[in-house]
Short mmCIF file of C-alpha atoms in Angstrom, two decimals:
data_model
loop_
_atom_site.label_atom_id
_atom_site.label_comp_id
_atom_site.label_asym_id
_atom_site.label_seq_id
_atom_site.Cartn_x
_atom_site.Cartn_y
_atom_site.Cartn_z
CA MET C 9 -2.36 55.85 128.94
CA PHE C 10 0.53 55.07 126.81
CA ASP C 11 -0.12 51.32 127.28
CA PHE C 12 -3.80 51.77 126.56
CA VAL C 13 -3.17 53.77 123.38
CA HIS C 14 -0.41 51.37 122.40
CA ALA C 15 -2.75 48.44 123.05
CA LEU C 16 -5.55 50.16 121.10
CA CYS C 17 -3.32 50.86 118.25
CA ALA C 18 -2.09 47.31 118.33
CA CYS C 19 -5.63 46.09 118.36
CA VAL C 20 -6.58 48.36 115.47
CA CYS C 21 -3.55 47.21 113.57
CA VAL C 22 -4.50 43.63 114.19
CA CYS C 23 -8.15 44.30 113.28
CA VAL C 24 -7.13 46.05 110.11
CA CYS C 25 -4.86 43.26 109.20
CA VAL C 26 -7.60 40.80 109.78
CA CYS C 27 -10.10 42.83 107.78
CA VAL C 28 -7.70 43.23 104.89
CA CYS C 29 -6.88 39.54 104.89
CA ALA C 30 -10.54 38.67 105.08
CA CYS C 31 -11.44 41.00 102.24
CA VAL C 32 -8.60 39.93 100.02
CA PHE C 33 -8.74 36.13 100.32
CA PRO C 34 -12.47 35.68 100.13
CA GLY C 35 -12.54 38.01 97.09
CA GLN C 36 -9.64 36.20 95.43
CA MET C 37 -11.18 32.88 96.14
CA THR C 38 -14.43 34.01 94.65
CA ASP C 39 -12.67 35.14 91.50
CA LEU C 40 -10.84 31.89 91.31
CA LEU C 41 -14.09 30.03 91.61
CA PHE C 42 -15.53 32.01 88.71
CA THR C 43 -12.25 31.62 86.84
CA GLU C 44 -12.46 27.85 87.37
CA LYS C 45 -16.05 27.85 86.26
CA ASP C 46 -14.99 29.69 83.15
CA LEU C 47 -12.23 27.21 82.65
CA VAL C 48 -14.61 24.34 82.96
CA THR C 49 -16.91 25.98 80.44
CA SER C 50 -13.95 26.59 78.19
CA LEU C 51 -12.87 22.99 78.77
CA LYS C 52 -16.30 21.80 77.72
CA ASP C 53 -16.18 23.98 74.62
CA TYR C 54 -12.70 22.58 73.90
CA ILE C 55 -13.97 19.02 74.39
CA LYS C 56 -16.89 19.79 72.08
CA ALA C 57 -14.49 21.31 69.55
CA GLU C 58 -12.21 18.29 69.81
CA GLU C 59 -15.17 15.94 69.47
CA SER C 60 -16.38 17.87 66.49
CA LYS C 61 -12.94 17.84 64.96
CA LEU C 62 -12.50 14.08 65.73
CA GLU C 63 -15.87 13.47 64.25
CA GLN C 64 -14.75 15.27 61.05
CA ILE C 65 -11.52 13.25 60.99
CA LYS C 66 -13.52 10.04 61.68
CA LYS C 67 -15.87 10.68 58.79
CA TRP C 68 -12.86 11.56 56.59
CA ALA C 69 -11.07 8.34 57.59
CA GLU C 70 -14.19 6.18 57.08
CA ARG C 71 -14.81 7.68 53.66
CA LEU C 72 -11.27 7.26 52.56
CA ASP C 73 -11.14 3.77 54.05
CA VAL C 74 -14.04 2.67 51.86
CA LEU C 75 -12.50 4.44 48.86
CA SER C 76 -9.06 2.90 49.52
CA VAL C 77 -10.49 -0.61 49.76
CA THR C 78 -12.16 -0.16 46.37
CA ALA C 79 -9.14 1.58 44.79
CA THR C 80 -6.51 -0.85 45.88
CA GLN C 81 -8.37 -3.84 44.54
CA ASP C 82 -7.56 -2.66 41.04
CA PRO C 83 -5.24 0.41 41.38
CA GLU C 84 -4.64 0.85 37.64
CA GLY C 85 -8.31 0.37 36.79
CA PHE C 86 -9.28 2.89 39.48
CA LEU C 87 -6.78 5.49 38.41
CA GLY C 88 -7.73 4.86 34.80
CA HIS C 89 -10.88 6.85 35.47
CA PRO C 90 -10.16 10.51 34.79
CA VAL C 91 -12.27 11.89 37.66
CA ASN C 92 -10.70 9.46 40.12
CA ALA C 93 -7.18 10.57 39.02
CA PHE C 94 -8.09 14.29 39.32
CA LYS C 95 -9.69 13.83 42.75
CA LEU C 96 -6.66 11.87 43.95
CA MET C 97 -4.37 14.72 42.94
CA LYS C 98 -6.71 17.17 44.62
CA ARG C 99 -6.95 15.15 47.80
CA LEU C 100 -3.21 14.67 48.16
CA ASN C 101 -2.26 18.22 47.23
CA THR C 102 -5.05 20.23 48.87
CA GLU C 103 -7.33 18.31 51.17
CA TRP C 104 -4.67 16.38 53.15
CA GLY C 105 -3.01 19.73 53.82
CA GLU C 106 -6.33 21.04 55.22
CA LEU C 107 -6.60 17.90 57.42
CA GLU C 108 -3.05 18.53 58.61
CA SER C 109 -3.98 22.04 59.71
CA LEU C 110 -7.00 20.64 61.51
CA VAL C 111 -5.05 17.99 63.40
CA LEU C 112 -2.07 20.28 64.22
CA THR C 113 -4.00 21.71 67.25
CA ASP C 114 -4.05 18.21 68.73
CA MET C 115 -1.26 16.45 70.55
CA SER C 116 -0.93 13.83 67.72
CA ASP C 117 2.74 14.56 67.14
CA GLY C 118 3.40 11.14 65.68
CA PHE C 119 0.69 11.45 63.04
CA ILE C 120 1.67 15.01 62.17
CA SER C 121 5.34 14.04 61.89
CA ASN C 122 4.48 11.18 59.66
CA LEU C 123 2.10 13.22 57.50
CA THR C 124 4.60 16.08 57.15
CA ILE C 125 7.25 13.63 56.01
CA GLN C 126 4.96 11.88 53.58
CA ARG C 127 3.67 15.14 52.16
CA GLN C 128 7.13 15.71 50.67
CA HIS C 129 6.24 13.06 48.18
CA PHE C 130 2.68 14.19 47.49
CA PRO C 131 1.56 15.91 44.31
CA ASN C 132 2.06 19.66 44.24
CA ASP C 133 0.11 22.47 42.70
CA ASP C 134 1.62 21.79 39.27
CA ASP C 135 0.39 18.17 39.43
CA GLN C 136 -3.09 19.12 40.38
CA THR C 137 -3.15 21.69 37.58
CA GLY C 138 -1.90 18.97 35.19
CA ALA C 139 -4.70 16.66 36.22
CA ALA C 140 -7.28 19.41 35.69
CA LYS C 141 -5.98 20.17 32.24
CA ALA C 142 -6.05 16.43 31.38
CA LEU C 143 -9.71 16.27 32.34
CA MET C 144 -10.48 19.25 30.07
CA ARG C 145 -8.38 17.68 27.27
CA LEU C 146 -10.51 14.60 27.54
CA GLN C 147 -13.70 16.74 27.60
CA ASP C 148 -12.74 18.34 24.29
CA THR C 149 -11.31 15.29 22.50
CA TYR C 150 -14.24 13.03 23.26
CA GLN C 151 -16.86 15.80 23.21
CA LEU C 152 -17.94 15.02 26.81
CA ASP C 153 -20.71 17.06 28.45
CA THR C 154 -19.59 18.88 31.53
CA LYS C 155 -22.54 17.56 33.51
CA ASP C 156 -21.78 13.99 32.48
CA ILE C 157 -18.20 14.35 33.79
CA SER C 158 -19.34 15.89 37.03
CA THR C 159 -21.99 13.32 37.75
CA GLY C 160 -19.68 10.45 36.73
CA GLU C 161 -21.54 9.43 33.51
CA LEU C 162 -18.41 7.96 31.97
CA PRO C 163 -17.52 4.34 31.25
CA GLY C 164 -16.19 2.47 34.26
CA GLU C 165 -16.72 3.14 37.91
CA THR C 166 -18.94 6.15 38.69
CA SER C 167 -17.23 9.02 40.51
CA SER C 168 -18.70 12.52 40.80
CA LEU C 169 -17.34 16.03 41.22
CA THR C 170 -18.43 18.43 43.93
CA VAL C 171 -19.18 22.16 43.57
CA ASP C 172 -15.65 22.86 44.90
CA ASP C 173 -14.12 20.36 42.37
CA CYS C 174 -15.85 22.10 39.44
CA TYR C 175 -14.82 25.51 40.79
CA ASP C 176 -11.20 24.34 40.95
CA LEU C 177 -11.35 23.17 37.39
CA GLY C 178 -12.75 26.53 36.35
CA ARG C 179 -9.96 28.38 38.13
CA VAL C 180 -7.28 26.33 36.38
CA ALA C 181 -8.85 27.28 33.05
CA TYR C 182 -9.13 30.97 34.14
CA SER C 183 -5.44 31.06 35.08
CA GLU C 184 -4.59 29.96 31.57
CA ALA C 185 -6.96 32.66 30.10
CA ASP C 186 -9.07 29.76 28.74
CA TYR C 187 -12.48 31.48 29.11
CA TYR C 188 -14.27 28.72 27.22
CA HIS C 189 -13.58 26.09 29.86
CA THR C 190 -13.87 28.63 32.66
CA GLU C 191 -17.46 29.21 31.66
CA LEU C 192 -18.22 25.50 31.34
CA TRP C 193 -16.94 24.61 34.78
CA MET C 194 -18.08 27.70 36.67
CA ALA C 195 -21.57 27.14 35.18
CA GLN C 196 -21.57 23.55 36.32
CA ALA C 197 -20.48 24.50 39.79
CA LEU C 198 -23.26 27.16 39.93
CA GLN C 199 -25.87 24.63 38.68
CA GLN C 200 -24.92 22.12 41.41
CA LEU C 201 -24.97 24.93 44.05
CA ASP C 202 -28.45 26.05 42.83
CA GLN C 203 -29.60 22.48 43.15
CA GLY C 204 -28.86 22.47 46.86
CA GLU C 205 -25.45 20.95 46.96
CA GLU C 206 -23.27 22.46 49.73
CA ALA C 207 -19.85 23.93 49.02
CA ALA C 208 -16.99 24.39 51.46
CA ALA C 209 -14.83 26.93 49.67
CA VAL C 210 -16.98 28.88 47.21
CA ASP C 211 -20.35 30.79 47.04
CA ALA C 212 -22.68 31.80 44.26
CA VAL C 213 -21.29 35.36 44.27
CA THR C 214 -17.74 34.13 43.46
CA LEU C 215 -18.98 31.72 40.74
CA LEU C 216 -21.06 34.46 39.10
CA ASP C 217 -18.07 36.81 39.20
CA TYR C 218 -15.94 34.32 37.26
CA LEU C 219 -18.82 33.35 35.01
CA SER C 220 -19.84 36.85 33.92
CA TYR C 221 -16.24 37.81 33.10
CA SER C 222 -15.50 34.64 31.17
CA ILE C 223 -18.69 35.04 29.11
CA TYR C 224 -17.83 38.71 28.42
CA GLN C 225 -14.40 37.63 27.20
CA GLN C 226 -16.13 35.42 24.68
CA GLY C 227 -18.15 38.36 23.36
CA GLU C 228 -21.58 37.61 24.81
CA LEU C 229 -22.49 40.96 26.52
CA GLU C 230 -26.13 40.19 27.16
CA ARG C 231 -25.41 36.99 29.07
CA ALA C 232 -22.52 38.59 30.92
CA LEU C 233 -24.82 41.41 31.98
CA ALA C 234 -27.55 38.99 33.13
CA HIS C 235 -25.10 37.13 35.35
CA THR C 236 -23.77 40.47 36.73
CA LYS C 237 -27.26 41.52 37.66
CA ARG C 238 -27.88 38.23 39.45
CA LEU C 239 -24.59 38.71 41.30
CA LEU C 240 -25.64 42.18 42.45
CA SER C 241 -29.04 40.78 43.64
CA LEU C 242 -27.02 38.63 46.04
CA ASP C 243 -24.37 41.22 46.91
CA PRO C 244 -25.49 44.74 46.02
CA ASP C 245 -22.20 46.30 47.34
CA HIS C 246 -19.96 44.11 45.10
CA GLN C 247 -17.53 46.76 43.86
CA ARG C 248 -16.27 45.02 40.75
CA ALA C 249 -19.79 43.91 39.66
CA ASN C 250 -21.12 47.42 40.04
CA GLY C 251 -18.31 48.65 37.78
CA ASN C 252 -18.93 45.80 35.30
CA LEU C 253 -22.65 46.52 35.23
CA LYS C 254 -22.14 50.09 33.93
CA TYR C 255 -19.45 49.03 31.50
CA PHE C 256 -21.53 46.05 30.12
CA GLU C 257 -24.60 48.29 29.72
CA TYR C 258 -22.57 50.94 27.95
CA GLN C 259 -20.93 48.43 25.59
CA LEU C 260 -24.23 46.74 24.93
CA SER C 261 -25.94 50.05 23.98
CA LYS C 262 -23.06 50.85 21.64
CA GLN C 263 -23.32 47.41 20.09
CA LYS C 264 -27.08 47.65 19.50
CA LYS C 265 -26.71 51.05 18.08
CA ALA C 266 -24.05 49.89 15.60
CA GLU C 267 -26.22 46.90 14.67
CA GLY C 268 -29.21 49.16 14.11
CA GLU C 269 -27.20 51.43 11.87
CA LYS C 270 -25.99 48.46 9.78
CA THR C 271 -29.57 47.26 9.43
CA GLN C 272 -30.78 50.63 8.28
CA ASP C 273 -27.98 50.76 5.72
CA GLY C 274 -29.08 47.41 4.39
CA GLY C 275 -25.94 45.71 5.70
CA ARG C 276 -26.05 42.30 7.15
CA GLU C 277 -26.18 42.14 10.98
CA ARG C 278 -23.02 40.63 12.34
CA ARG C 279 -21.68 40.26 15.79
CA SER C 280 -17.97 39.52 16.36
CA THR C 281 -17.49 36.92 19.03
CA SER C 282 -14.78 34.58 20.21
CA LYS C 283 -17.30 32.14 21.64
CA GLY C 284 -16.19 28.53 21.72
CA ARG C 285 -12.97 26.65 22.15
CA PRO C 286 -9.98 28.68 21.03
CA ALA C 287 -7.76 27.60 18.19
CA ASP C 288 -4.28 26.28 19.09
CA TYR C 289 -0.92 25.34 17.65
CA LEU C 290 -2.09 22.10 16.07
CA PRO C 291 -3.50 22.63 12.57
CA GLU C 292 -4.97 19.10 12.38
CA ARG C 293 -6.56 19.21 15.88
CA LYS C 294 -10.10 18.63 14.50
CA LYS C 295 -9.08 15.65 12.38
CA TYR C 296 -6.98 14.16 15.16
CA GLU C 297 -9.79 14.33 17.73
CA GLN C 298 -12.37 12.94 15.29
CA LEU C 299 -10.18 9.87 14.68
CA CYS C 300 -9.72 9.50 18.42
CA ARG C 301 -13.50 9.22 18.73
CA GLY C 302 -13.65 6.74 15.86
CA GLU C 303 -14.98 9.27 13.39
CA GLY C 304 -13.65 10.29 10.00
CA ILE C 305 -11.87 7.02 9.33
CA LYS C 306 -11.09 6.97 5.57
CA MET C 307 -11.50 3.33 4.65
CA THR C 308 -14.07 2.55 2.08
CA PRO C 309 -15.83 -0.84 2.09
CA LEU C 310 -14.01 -1.76 -1.11
CA ARG C 311 -10.62 -1.05 0.38
CA ALA C 312 -11.57 -2.82 3.64
CA SER C 313 -12.52 -5.91 1.66
CA ARG C 314 -8.89 -6.19 0.51
CA LEU C 315 -7.54 -6.37 4.05
CA PHE C 316 -6.98 -9.91 5.26
CA CYS C 317 -5.86 -11.97 8.26
CA ARG C 318 -3.35 -14.78 7.73
CA TYR C 319 -0.83 -17.06 9.37
CA TYR C 320 2.63 -15.63 8.83
CA ASP C 321 5.87 -17.50 8.85
CA ASN C 322 8.22 -14.81 7.34
CA ASN C 323 9.34 -16.98 4.44
CA ARG C 324 9.44 -20.14 6.40
CA HIS C 325 11.52 -18.80 9.19
CA PRO C 326 12.55 -21.67 11.48
CA MET C 327 10.79 -20.07 14.46
CA PHE C 328 7.45 -19.92 12.65
CA VAL C 329 7.31 -22.98 10.39
CA ILE C 330 5.44 -25.05 12.98
CA GLY C 331 3.88 -22.12 14.81
CA PRO C 332 3.26 -19.19 12.57
CA VAL C 333 2.08 -15.88 13.91
CA LYS C 334 -1.29 -14.37 13.27
CA GLU C 335 -0.98 -11.30 11.04
CA GLU C 336 -3.84 -8.91 10.33
CA ASP C 337 -3.90 -6.00 7.90
CA GLU C 338 -4.92 -2.86 9.64
CA TRP C 339 -4.35 -0.45 6.75
CA ASP C 340 -3.18 -0.64 3.14
CA ARG C 341 -1.50 2.76 2.33
CA PRO C 342 0.79 2.98 4.27
CA ARG C 343 0.76 -0.71 5.13
CA ILE C 344 0.12 -1.17 8.82
CA VAL C 345 -0.08 -4.75 10.16
CA ARG C 346 -1.02 -6.13 13.53
CA TYR C 347 0.48 -9.31 14.97
CA HIS C 348 -1.61 -11.17 17.56
CA SER C 349 -0.53 -13.01 20.72
CA ILE C 350 3.02 -11.78 20.47
CA VAL C 351 3.83 -11.69 24.18
CA SER C 352 2.38 -13.56 27.17
CA ASP C 353 0.82 -11.88 30.22
CA LYS C 354 3.80 -13.14 32.28
CA GLU C 355 6.25 -11.44 29.92
CA ILE C 356 4.24 -8.22 30.00
CA GLU C 357 4.19 -8.12 33.82
CA LYS C 358 7.98 -8.63 33.86
CA VAL C 359 8.54 -5.81 31.47
CA LYS C 360 6.29 -3.53 33.54
CA GLU C 361 8.07 -4.61 36.73
CA LEU C 362 11.44 -3.69 35.16
CA ALA C 363 10.20 -0.37 33.87
CA LYS C 364 8.13 0.98 36.82
CA PRO C 365 11.04 2.10 39.01
CA ARG C 366 12.50 4.04 36.16
CA LEU C 367 9.43 5.72 34.70
CA ARG C 368 10.16 9.36 34.03
CA ARG C 369 8.35 12.04 31.97
CA ALA C 370 8.70 10.95 28.33
CA THR C 371 10.95 12.93 26.03
CA VAL C 372 11.08 13.86 22.29
CA HIS C 373 13.84 14.84 19.96
CA ASP C 374 14.19 18.64 19.77
CA PRO C 375 14.55 19.38 16.00
CA GLN C 376 16.72 22.44 16.80
CA THR C 377 19.20 20.77 19.11
CA GLY C 378 18.79 17.11 18.21
CA LYS C 379 18.63 16.37 21.93
CA LEU C 380 15.93 14.78 24.04
CA THR C 381 13.60 17.08 25.85
CA THR C 382 10.10 17.05 27.44
CA ALA C 383 7.18 18.47 25.53
CA HIS C 384 3.63 19.55 26.38
CA TYR C 385 2.29 17.54 23.46
CA ARG C 386 3.60 14.24 24.86
CA VAL C 387 2.09 13.39 28.16
CA SER C 388 3.35 10.03 29.41
CA LYS C 389 6.09 8.44 31.41
CA SER C 390 8.62 6.11 29.91
CA ALA C 391 11.63 3.98 30.65
CA TRP C 392 14.29 2.32 28.48
CA LEU C 393 15.22 -1.36 28.82
CA ALA C 394 18.35 -2.87 27.39
CA ALA C 395 18.48 -6.49 26.15
CA TYR C 396 21.18 -7.50 28.70
CA GLU C 397 19.07 -6.48 31.65
CA HIS C 398 16.70 -9.44 31.60
CA PRO C 399 16.12 -12.50 29.38
CA VAL C 400 12.55 -11.42 28.71
CA VAL C 401 13.74 -8.15 27.03
CA ASP C 402 16.24 -10.03 24.94
CA LYS C 403 13.50 -12.54 23.90
CA ILE C 404 11.14 -9.74 22.87
CA ASN C 405 13.91 -8.06 20.77
CA GLN C 406 14.65 -11.35 19.10
CA ARG C 407 11.01 -11.98 18.41
CA ILE C 408 10.73 -8.52 16.72
CA GLN C 409 13.76 -9.38 14.57
CA ASP C 410 12.36 -12.80 13.58
CA ILE C 411 8.94 -11.46 12.68
CA THR C 412 9.96 -8.27 10.82
CA GLY C 413 13.11 -9.69 9.27
CA LEU C 414 14.96 -6.49 10.27
CA ASP C 415 18.23 -6.31 12.29
CA VAL C 416 17.46 -4.96 15.78
CA SER C 417 21.12 -4.79 16.87
CA THR C 418 21.16 -1.18 15.63
CA ALA C 419 17.65 -0.39 16.98
CA GLU C 420 17.03 1.81 19.97
CA GLU C 421 16.46 0.12 23.32
CA LEU C 422 13.00 -1.09 24.10
CA GLN C 423 11.03 1.89 25.33
CA VAL C 424 8.23 1.18 27.80
CA ALA C 425 5.60 3.98 28.08
CA ASN C 426 2.62 4.40 30.45
CA TYR C 427 -0.19 6.74 29.41
CA GLY C 428 -2.37 7.52 32.44
CA VAL C 429 -5.69 9.43 32.38
CA GLY C 430 -5.46 12.05 29.69
CA GLY C 431 -2.03 10.71 28.57
CA GLN C 432 -1.38 11.37 24.86
CA TYR C 433 1.18 12.00 22.15
CA GLU C 434 -0.06 14.44 19.65
CA PRO C 435 0.55 13.99 15.87
CA HIS C 436 4.20 13.50 15.01
CA PHE C 437 6.61 11.58 12.81
CA ASP C 438 8.92 8.87 14.16
CA PHE C 439 11.55 9.54 11.46
CA GLY C 440 13.85 12.51 11.13
CA ARG C 441 12.86 14.95 8.41
CA LYS C 442 15.14 16.85 6.06
CA ASP C 443 14.71 20.02 8.13
CA GLU C 444 16.32 18.17 11.15
CA PRO C 445 19.25 16.35 9.75
CA ASP C 446 20.93 15.86 13.15
CA ALA C 447 17.85 14.17 14.77
CA PHE C 448 19.64 10.81 15.34
CA LYS C 449 23.18 11.82 14.59
CA GLU C 450 24.41 10.86 18.08
CA LEU C 451 23.24 7.29 17.52
CA GLY C 452 25.17 6.76 14.30
CA THR C 453 22.68 4.28 13.01
CA GLY C 454 20.79 6.38 10.43
CA ASN C 455 17.14 7.26 10.35
CA ARG C 456 14.25 5.33 11.93
CA ILE C 457 13.27 2.95 9.13
CA ALA C 458 10.35 1.25 10.96
CA THR C 459 8.28 1.30 14.17
CA TRP C 460 7.19 -1.66 16.25
CA LEU C 461 4.45 -0.78 18.74
CA LEU C 462 3.48 -3.45 21.31
CA TYR C 463 0.27 -2.97 23.30
CA MET C 464 0.76 -4.26 26.87
CA SER C 465 -2.70 -3.51 28.17
CA ASP C 466 -6.29 -3.20 27.06
CA VAL C 467 -7.77 0.28 27.35
CA ALA C 468 -11.35 0.67 28.62
CA SER C 469 -11.97 3.81 26.60
CA GLY C 470 -9.79 5.99 24.30
CA GLY C 471 -6.12 5.56 23.76
CA ALA C 472 -6.15 4.63 20.01
CA THR C 473 -3.19 5.09 17.69
CA VAL C 474 -4.41 7.27 14.87
CA PHE C 475 -2.74 8.22 11.54
CA THR C 476 -4.00 11.75 10.80
CA ASP C 477 -2.76 12.03 7.23
CA VAL C 478 -4.61 8.98 5.92
CA GLY C 479 -7.49 8.76 8.48
CA ALA C 480 -6.53 5.47 10.08
CA ALA C 481 -7.15 4.31 13.69
CA VAL C 482 -5.73 1.33 15.46
CA TRP C 483 -7.16 0.36 18.88
CA PRO C 484 -5.15 -1.08 21.75
CA LYS C 485 -5.40 -4.81 22.33
CA LYS C 486 -3.22 -6.43 24.99
CA GLY C 487 -0.56 -8.81 23.62
CA THR C 488 -0.69 -7.53 20.06
CA ALA C 489 1.80 -5.40 18.14
CA VAL C 490 1.41 -3.12 15.10
CA PHE C 491 4.28 -2.49 12.67
CA TRP C 492 4.84 -0.04 9.85
CA TYR C 493 7.76 1.38 7.80
CA ASN C 494 8.52 5.07 8.35
CA LEU C 495 10.70 5.35 5.27
CA HIS C 496 9.96 4.47 1.69
CA ALA C 497 12.22 1.87 0.01
CA ASN C 498 14.29 4.72 -1.43
CA GLY C 499 15.02 6.09 1.98
CA GLU C 500 12.68 9.06 1.81
CA GLY C 501 10.34 9.69 4.79
CA ASP C 502 6.78 8.42 4.38
CA TYR C 503 4.74 11.41 5.44
CA ARG C 504 1.60 9.30 5.54
CA THR C 505 2.90 7.77 8.78
CA ARG C 506 2.19 10.93 10.83
CA HIS C 507 0.50 9.45 13.86
CA ALA C 508 -0.67 10.20 17.37
CA ALA C 509 -1.55 8.43 20.62
CA CYS C 510 -5.06 9.57 21.62
CA PRO C 511 -5.77 10.55 25.21
CA VAL C 512 -6.77 7.73 27.50
CA LEU C 513 -10.34 8.37 28.61
CA VAL C 514 -10.81 5.54 31.02
CA GLY C 515 -8.12 2.95 31.80
CA ASN C 516 -4.35 2.75 31.85
CA LYS C 517 -2.42 2.29 28.68
CA TRP C 518 0.95 0.46 28.63
CA VAL C 519 2.95 0.16 25.47
CA SER C 520 6.45 -0.64 24.50
CA ASN C 521 7.97 0.32 21.19
CA LYS C 522 11.08 -0.53 19.19
CA TRP C 523 12.40 2.01 16.78
CA ILE C 524 14.41 0.19 14.17
CA HIS C 525 17.15 2.14 12.34
CA GLU C 526 18.58 1.98 8.79
CA ARG C 527 21.94 0.54 9.55
CA GLY C 528 22.03 -3.21 9.27
CA GLN C 529 19.04 -3.33 6.96
CA GLU C 530 21.01 -2.98 3.67
CA PHE C 531 20.43 -6.62 2.69
CA ARG C 532 17.22 -7.11 4.67
CA ARG C 533 15.22 -4.34 3.01
CA ARG C 534 17.02 -3.41 -0.09
CA CYS C 535 17.04 0.20 -1.27
CA SER C 536 15.04 1.13 -4.34
CA LEU C 537 14.75 4.10 -6.59
CA GLU C 538 11.00 3.83 -6.25
CA GLU C 539 9.11 4.97 -3.21
CA ALA C 540 7.08 1.82 -2.76
CA ALA C 541 8.56 -1.11 -0.92
#
């Protein structure tokens, strides 16, 4: 009995064990099968995602490959186009970062490592903002239509802006409380979106939100209200727009009521508005920009008829007796002359080669401290070259001395400047005024008696040197130099020489200048009690 029961129990135990094992393993195996199936499905989804990602990267690479081939054929010419320059800044600062995030999920460690290292040298947010401001500066100076800029209707290679590009420009303006440009670029982005163009980072609701507020800030309540209503038709629950709708309607009713009362009282109907480009710190802004466009030049036909071209030998200077230089009158009062074929292309390339590694943001003299500092009104990069650094620099200095008859041993070193897209130097004087007696004290060579400006490149569009006080404009021409005296013969500053470098619209402007000082000129340009030379 005991054996039977024991055997039965043993059998049950064995059967139970077998049943349990049979139930567990087949069930686990079934789960694993489904898990594997899910993994395969997930793997396929991953492969699709990778293929989709790689397709995006491939399209990106193909697009940039075509662009790079075109751009590297003439880098300066390509970057001379303002839209190309802005889009380069945007690509390097924003879009390559987005690409990095996309690729980071892959095992492409080598590429990511290389990109991460290289991105240390890429433009940052400030650079992208600067490029955007330069584009808007060109828009204002040359009275360019927003649509023309966006569609690439500018001189040179055609390059267009996307909805997202226009939106980014509008946001830069908005961050500066510049509602005039905010409206222009948000409206352009909205127009392109309405025409069916796709956008990656912005929608109509966002654009209308910016647009209605910027228009309101310029005093146009009716238009702001219309845009707000359109916004709410797309997003009825938009909290800010609903609040703005009530506020705009209230303000508009008050405005109409006030206008009605003025009309009944016989008063003239007036509406205060800040519509349009806001005024800024430069009192001669309008005149300056007119001259940059080639407008408002104050040279009558009679005066122009008295300007001549001639062969110039500087009183039979030994260097020019056989080969005199070509001298052309650009202006009469003050006298501005241009010398043609002053340097060769080979010499220009050598000067640029020497300067490029040292190019830094250009500086100006601070009238308060007398020291060099950067300024928002001078947007260029410059480098200084000493005569001993290369024979070509020494030769150019000597040539300046031979042509002008002035001693350049006390002059400042040759300054080489590069004005890229939007690069400019707003109206200024080269000489130190009476209210800044320490402007050049550290040099110990007196005031800047004269300026020699050598153009080392042609400029496709823009980039003129304009004299705002007298209404003169001189256009860049490669290999030529313009020269004028900053001081009268009695040593007083000639305020007619206030001048500016206009923004470069299309192209790349290279110049070098020599500021010649008073010391050493005592017997070369004798002092006089009269102002005139």
